[in-house]
mmCIF file of C-alpha atoms in Angstrom:
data_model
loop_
_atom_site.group_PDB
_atom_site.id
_atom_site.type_symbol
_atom_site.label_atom_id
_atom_site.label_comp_id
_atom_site.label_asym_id
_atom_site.label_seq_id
_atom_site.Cartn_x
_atom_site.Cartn_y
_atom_site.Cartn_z
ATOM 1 C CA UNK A 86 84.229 85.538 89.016
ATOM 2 C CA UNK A 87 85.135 88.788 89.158
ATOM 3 C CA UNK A 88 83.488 91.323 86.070
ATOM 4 C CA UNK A 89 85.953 92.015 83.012
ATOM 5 C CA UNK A 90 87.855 94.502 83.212
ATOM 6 C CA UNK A 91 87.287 95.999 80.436
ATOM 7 C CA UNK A 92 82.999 96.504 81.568
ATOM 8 C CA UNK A 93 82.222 99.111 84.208
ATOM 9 C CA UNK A 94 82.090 97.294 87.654
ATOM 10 C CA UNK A 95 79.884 99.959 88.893
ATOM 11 C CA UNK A 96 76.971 100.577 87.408
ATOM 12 C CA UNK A 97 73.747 100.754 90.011
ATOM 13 C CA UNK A 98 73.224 103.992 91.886
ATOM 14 C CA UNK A 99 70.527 104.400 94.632
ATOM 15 C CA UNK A 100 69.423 107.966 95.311
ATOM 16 C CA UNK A 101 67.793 108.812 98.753
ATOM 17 C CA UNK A 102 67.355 111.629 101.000
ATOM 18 C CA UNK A 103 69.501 112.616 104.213
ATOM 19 C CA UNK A 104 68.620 110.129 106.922
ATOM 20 C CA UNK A 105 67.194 111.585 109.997
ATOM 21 C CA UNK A 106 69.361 112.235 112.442
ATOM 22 C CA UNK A 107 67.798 109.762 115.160
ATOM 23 C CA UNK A 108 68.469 107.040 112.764
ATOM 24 C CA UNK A 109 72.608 107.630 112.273
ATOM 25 C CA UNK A 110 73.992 104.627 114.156
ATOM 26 C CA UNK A 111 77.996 105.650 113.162
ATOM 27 C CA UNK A 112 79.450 107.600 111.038
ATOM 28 C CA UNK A 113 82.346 106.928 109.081
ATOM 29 C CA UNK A 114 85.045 109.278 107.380
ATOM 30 C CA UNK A 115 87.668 106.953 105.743
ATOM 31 C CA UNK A 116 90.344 107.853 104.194
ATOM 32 C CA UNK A 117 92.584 106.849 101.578
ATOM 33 C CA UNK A 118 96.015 108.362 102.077
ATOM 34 C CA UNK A 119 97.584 107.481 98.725
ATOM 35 C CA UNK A 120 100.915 108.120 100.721
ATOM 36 C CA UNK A 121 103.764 106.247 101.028
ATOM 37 C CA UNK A 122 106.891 107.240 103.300
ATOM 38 C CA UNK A 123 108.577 107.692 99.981
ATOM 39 C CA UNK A 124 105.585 109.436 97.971
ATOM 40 C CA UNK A 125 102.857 111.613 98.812
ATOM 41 C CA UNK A 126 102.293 112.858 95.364
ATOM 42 C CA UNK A 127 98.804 111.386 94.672
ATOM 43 C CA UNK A 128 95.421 112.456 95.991
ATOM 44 C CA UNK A 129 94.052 111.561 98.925
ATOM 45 C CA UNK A 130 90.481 110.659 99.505
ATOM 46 C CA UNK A 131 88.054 111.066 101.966
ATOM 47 C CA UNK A 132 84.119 109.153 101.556
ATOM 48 C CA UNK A 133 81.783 109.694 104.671
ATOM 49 C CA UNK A 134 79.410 107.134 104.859
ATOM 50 C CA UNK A 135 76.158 106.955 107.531
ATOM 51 C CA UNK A 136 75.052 103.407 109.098
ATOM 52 C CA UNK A 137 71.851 102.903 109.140
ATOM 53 C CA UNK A 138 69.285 99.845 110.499
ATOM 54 C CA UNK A 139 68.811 96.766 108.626
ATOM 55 C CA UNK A 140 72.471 96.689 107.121
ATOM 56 C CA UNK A 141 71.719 99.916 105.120
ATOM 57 C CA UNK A 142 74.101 103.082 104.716
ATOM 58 C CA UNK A 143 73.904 106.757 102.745
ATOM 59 C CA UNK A 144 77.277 108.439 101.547
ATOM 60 C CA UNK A 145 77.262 111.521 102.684
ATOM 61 C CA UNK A 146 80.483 113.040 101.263
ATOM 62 C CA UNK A 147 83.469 112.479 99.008
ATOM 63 C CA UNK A 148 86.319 114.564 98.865
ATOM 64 C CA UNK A 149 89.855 114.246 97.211
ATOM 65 C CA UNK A 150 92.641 116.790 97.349
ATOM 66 C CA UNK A 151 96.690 116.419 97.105
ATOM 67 C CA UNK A 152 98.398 116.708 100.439
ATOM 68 C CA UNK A 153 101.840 117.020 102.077
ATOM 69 C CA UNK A 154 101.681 114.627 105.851
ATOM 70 C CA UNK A 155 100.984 117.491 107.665
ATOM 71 C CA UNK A 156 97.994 119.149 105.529
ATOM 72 C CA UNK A 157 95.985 116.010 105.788
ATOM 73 C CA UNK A 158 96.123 115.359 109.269
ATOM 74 C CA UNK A 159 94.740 119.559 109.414
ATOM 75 C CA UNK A 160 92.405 118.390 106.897
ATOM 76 C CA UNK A 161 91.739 115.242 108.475
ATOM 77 C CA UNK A 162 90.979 117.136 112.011
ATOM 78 C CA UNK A 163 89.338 120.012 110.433
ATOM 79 C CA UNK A 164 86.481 117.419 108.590
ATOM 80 C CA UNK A 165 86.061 114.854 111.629
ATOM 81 C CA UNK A 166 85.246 118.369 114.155
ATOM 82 C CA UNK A 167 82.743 119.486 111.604
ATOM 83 C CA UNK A 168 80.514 116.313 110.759
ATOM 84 C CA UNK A 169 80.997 115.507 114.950
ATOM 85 C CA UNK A 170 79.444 118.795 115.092
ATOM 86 C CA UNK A 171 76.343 117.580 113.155
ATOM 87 C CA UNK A 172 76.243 114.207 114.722
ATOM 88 C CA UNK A 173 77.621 113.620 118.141
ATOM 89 C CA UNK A 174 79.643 111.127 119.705
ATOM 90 C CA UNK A 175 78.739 108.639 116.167
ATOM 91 C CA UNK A 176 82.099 109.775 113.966
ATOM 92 C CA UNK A 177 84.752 107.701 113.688
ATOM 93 C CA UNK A 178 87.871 107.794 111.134
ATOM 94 C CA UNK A 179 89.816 104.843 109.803
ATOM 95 C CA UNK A 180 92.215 104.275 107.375
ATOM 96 C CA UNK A 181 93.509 101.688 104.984
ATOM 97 C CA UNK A 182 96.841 99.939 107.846
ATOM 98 C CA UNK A 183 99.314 100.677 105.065
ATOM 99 C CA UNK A 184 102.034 103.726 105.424
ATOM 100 C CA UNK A 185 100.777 106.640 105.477
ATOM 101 C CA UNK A 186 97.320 105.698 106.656
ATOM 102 C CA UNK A 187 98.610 103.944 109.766
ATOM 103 C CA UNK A 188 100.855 107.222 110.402
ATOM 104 C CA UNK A 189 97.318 109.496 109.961
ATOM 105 C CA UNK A 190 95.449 107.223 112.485
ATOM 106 C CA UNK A 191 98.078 107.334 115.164
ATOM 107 C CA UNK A 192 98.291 111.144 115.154
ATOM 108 C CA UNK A 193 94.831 111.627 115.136
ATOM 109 C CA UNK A 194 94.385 109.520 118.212
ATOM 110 C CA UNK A 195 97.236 111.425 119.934
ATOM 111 C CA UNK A 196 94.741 114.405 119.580
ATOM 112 C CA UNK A 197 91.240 112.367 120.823
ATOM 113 C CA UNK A 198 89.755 111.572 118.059
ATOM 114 C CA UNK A 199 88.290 108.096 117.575
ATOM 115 C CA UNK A 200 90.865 106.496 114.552
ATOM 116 C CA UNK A 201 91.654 102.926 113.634
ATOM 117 C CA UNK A 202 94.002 101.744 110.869
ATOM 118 C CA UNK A 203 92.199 98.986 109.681
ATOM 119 C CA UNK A 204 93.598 95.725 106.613
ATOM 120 C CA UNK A 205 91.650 95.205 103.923
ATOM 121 C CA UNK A 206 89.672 92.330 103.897
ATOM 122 C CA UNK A 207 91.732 89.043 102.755
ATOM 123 C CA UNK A 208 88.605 86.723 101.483
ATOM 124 C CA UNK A 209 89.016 87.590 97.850
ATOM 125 C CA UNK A 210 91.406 85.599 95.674
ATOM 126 C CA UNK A 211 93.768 88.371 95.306
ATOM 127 C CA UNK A 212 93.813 91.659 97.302
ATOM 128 C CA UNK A 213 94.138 93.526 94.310
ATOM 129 C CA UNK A 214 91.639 96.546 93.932
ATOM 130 C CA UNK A 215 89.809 95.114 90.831
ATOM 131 C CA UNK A 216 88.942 91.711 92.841
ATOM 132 C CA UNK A 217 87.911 93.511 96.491
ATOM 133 C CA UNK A 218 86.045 96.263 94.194
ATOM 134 C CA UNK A 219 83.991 93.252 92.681
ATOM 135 C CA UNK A 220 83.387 91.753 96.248
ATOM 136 C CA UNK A 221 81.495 94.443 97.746
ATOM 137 C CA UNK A 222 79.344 95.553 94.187
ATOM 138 C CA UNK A 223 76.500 93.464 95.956
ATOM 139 C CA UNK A 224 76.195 96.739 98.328
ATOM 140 C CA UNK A 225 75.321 99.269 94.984
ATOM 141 C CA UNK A 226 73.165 96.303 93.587
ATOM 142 C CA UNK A 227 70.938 95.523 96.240
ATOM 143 C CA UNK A 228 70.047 99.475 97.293
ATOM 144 C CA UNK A 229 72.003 98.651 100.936
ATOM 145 C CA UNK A 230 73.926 101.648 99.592
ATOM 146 C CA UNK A 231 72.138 105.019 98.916
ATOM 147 C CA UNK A 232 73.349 108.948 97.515
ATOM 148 C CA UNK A 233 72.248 111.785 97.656
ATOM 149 C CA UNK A 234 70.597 113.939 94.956
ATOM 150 C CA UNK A 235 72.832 115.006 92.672
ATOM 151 C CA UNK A 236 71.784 118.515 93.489
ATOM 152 C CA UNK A 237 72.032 118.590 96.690
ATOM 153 C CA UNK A 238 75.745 116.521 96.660
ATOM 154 C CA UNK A 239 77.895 118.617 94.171
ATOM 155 C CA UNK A 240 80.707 115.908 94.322
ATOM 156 C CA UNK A 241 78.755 112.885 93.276
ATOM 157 C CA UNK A 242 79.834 113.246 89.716
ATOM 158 C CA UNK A 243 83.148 113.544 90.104
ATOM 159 C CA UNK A 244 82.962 110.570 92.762
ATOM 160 C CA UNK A 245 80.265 108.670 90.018
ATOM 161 C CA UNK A 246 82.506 109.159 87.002
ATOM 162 C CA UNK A 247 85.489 107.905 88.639
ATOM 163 C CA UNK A 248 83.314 104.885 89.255
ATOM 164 C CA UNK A 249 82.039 104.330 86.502
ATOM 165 C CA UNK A 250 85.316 104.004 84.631
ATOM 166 C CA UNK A 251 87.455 101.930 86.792
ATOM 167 C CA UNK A 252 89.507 100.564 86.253
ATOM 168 C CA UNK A 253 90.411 102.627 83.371
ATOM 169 C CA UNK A 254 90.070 105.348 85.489
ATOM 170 C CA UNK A 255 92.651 107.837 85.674
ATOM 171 C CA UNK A 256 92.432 107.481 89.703
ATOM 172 C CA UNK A 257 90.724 105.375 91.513
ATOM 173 C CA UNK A 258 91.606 107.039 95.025
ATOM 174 C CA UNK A 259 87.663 107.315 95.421
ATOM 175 C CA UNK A 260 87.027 103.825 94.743
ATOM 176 C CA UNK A 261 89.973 102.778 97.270
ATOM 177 C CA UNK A 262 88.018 104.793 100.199
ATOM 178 C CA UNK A 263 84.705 103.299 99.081
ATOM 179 C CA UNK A 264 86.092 99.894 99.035
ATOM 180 C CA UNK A 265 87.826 99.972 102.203
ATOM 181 C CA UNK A 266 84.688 101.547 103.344
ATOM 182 C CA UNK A 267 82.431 98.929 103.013
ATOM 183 C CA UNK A 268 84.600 96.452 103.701
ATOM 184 C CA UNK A 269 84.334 98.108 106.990
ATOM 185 C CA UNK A 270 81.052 98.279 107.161
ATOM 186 C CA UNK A 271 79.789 95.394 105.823
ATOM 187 C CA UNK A 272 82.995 92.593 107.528
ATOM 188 C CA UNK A 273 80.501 89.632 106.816
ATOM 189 C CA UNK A 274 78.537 89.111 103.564
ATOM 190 C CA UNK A 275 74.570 90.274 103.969
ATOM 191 C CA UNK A 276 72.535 89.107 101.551
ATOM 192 C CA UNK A 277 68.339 89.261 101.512
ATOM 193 C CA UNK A 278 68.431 91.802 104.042
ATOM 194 C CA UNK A 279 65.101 93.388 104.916
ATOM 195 C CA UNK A 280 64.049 96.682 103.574
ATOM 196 C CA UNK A 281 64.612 99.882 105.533
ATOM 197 C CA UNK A 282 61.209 101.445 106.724
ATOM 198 C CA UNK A 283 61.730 104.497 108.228
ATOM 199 C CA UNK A 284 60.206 108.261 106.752
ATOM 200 C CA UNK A 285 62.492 107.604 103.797
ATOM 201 C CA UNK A 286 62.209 105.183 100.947
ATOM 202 C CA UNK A 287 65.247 105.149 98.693
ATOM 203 C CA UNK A 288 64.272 105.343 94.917
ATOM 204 C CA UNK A 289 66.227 102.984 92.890
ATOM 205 C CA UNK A 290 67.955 104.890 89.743
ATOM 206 C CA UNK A 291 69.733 103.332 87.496
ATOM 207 C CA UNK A 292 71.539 106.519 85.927
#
């Protein structure tokens, strides 16, 4: 069953340095466009996320502003050239296949960049946000999913507190991108995966 509601779902944080380059597989910007045709009044979300061997990934960046159609497909464009930059050919952007999402992948493809509008996954009871948030916690628990410092990632407390207090967060437009992020990521369930050996070693911190 799903945690209570009323405890903090999220709870574990791993903390590891940047990957080395050679050892990027993808990388993913996705985005959650809070945006309806009617509505585009909420924030919209962006979490970058690296894949990494042996089922592992480090977030790289989260970022949240409030945008009409048209600024977050500049914004959109603008962020996807300048990680590509950094690692190319391995950047990809998707988006939650629900209104305005859908819209932002189509119009990014128009202008060549790799974008897929993607559902979110359908194996929890409900797809509410509270019951597909509690499917992939495994991913924080198990250290498959590392941060950076916090000094050297000025937006991991913002990103962290939101977190940390859904759902009685006052937005949970982070948590949507992270969700639909590993969902993504992760399509299958991985359990007792191996460690990742490379010139890293993630430090677990339970902060």
């Amino acid at each position: 069953l799903p945690p209570s509601a009323e405890a903090a779902l999220f709870r574990y944080w791993n903390t590891a340095p940047e990957p080395p380059i050679d050892q990027v597989i993808r990388v993913r910007q996705v985005w959650d466009t809070a945006m309806t045709k009617q509505s585009y009044s909420s924030y919209s979300a962006m979490t970058e996320w690296l894949e990494l061997p042996n089922h592992h990934v480090w977030q790289r960046n989260a970022f949240r502003h409030k945008y009409d159609p048209t600024e977050l497909k500049h914004q959109a464009v603008k962020m996807f050239h300048k990680t590509e930059e950094r690692y190319p050919g391995k950047t990809m952007v998707n988006t939650e296949k629900l209104g305005g999402g859908e819209q932002l992948a189509a119009e990014l493809r128009e202008l060549g960049i790799p974008a897929k509008a993607v559902p979110p996954r359908r194996d929890v009871r409900k797809n509410d946000l509270i019951n597909r948030a509690s499917s992939i916690l495994r991913y924080f628990e198990s250290g498959q999913v590392s941060l950076p410092e916090r000094g050297l990632a000025p937006w991991r407390d913002e990103y962290e507190e939101e977190l940390r207090s859904f759902p009685d967060s006052d937005n949970n437009d982070y948590v949507a991108s992270t969700v639909l992020a590993l969902e993504i990521i992760f399509p299958h369930a991985v359990i007792d995966i191996p460690s990742y050996e490379f010139a890293w070693s993630p430090a677990w911190a339970n902060r």
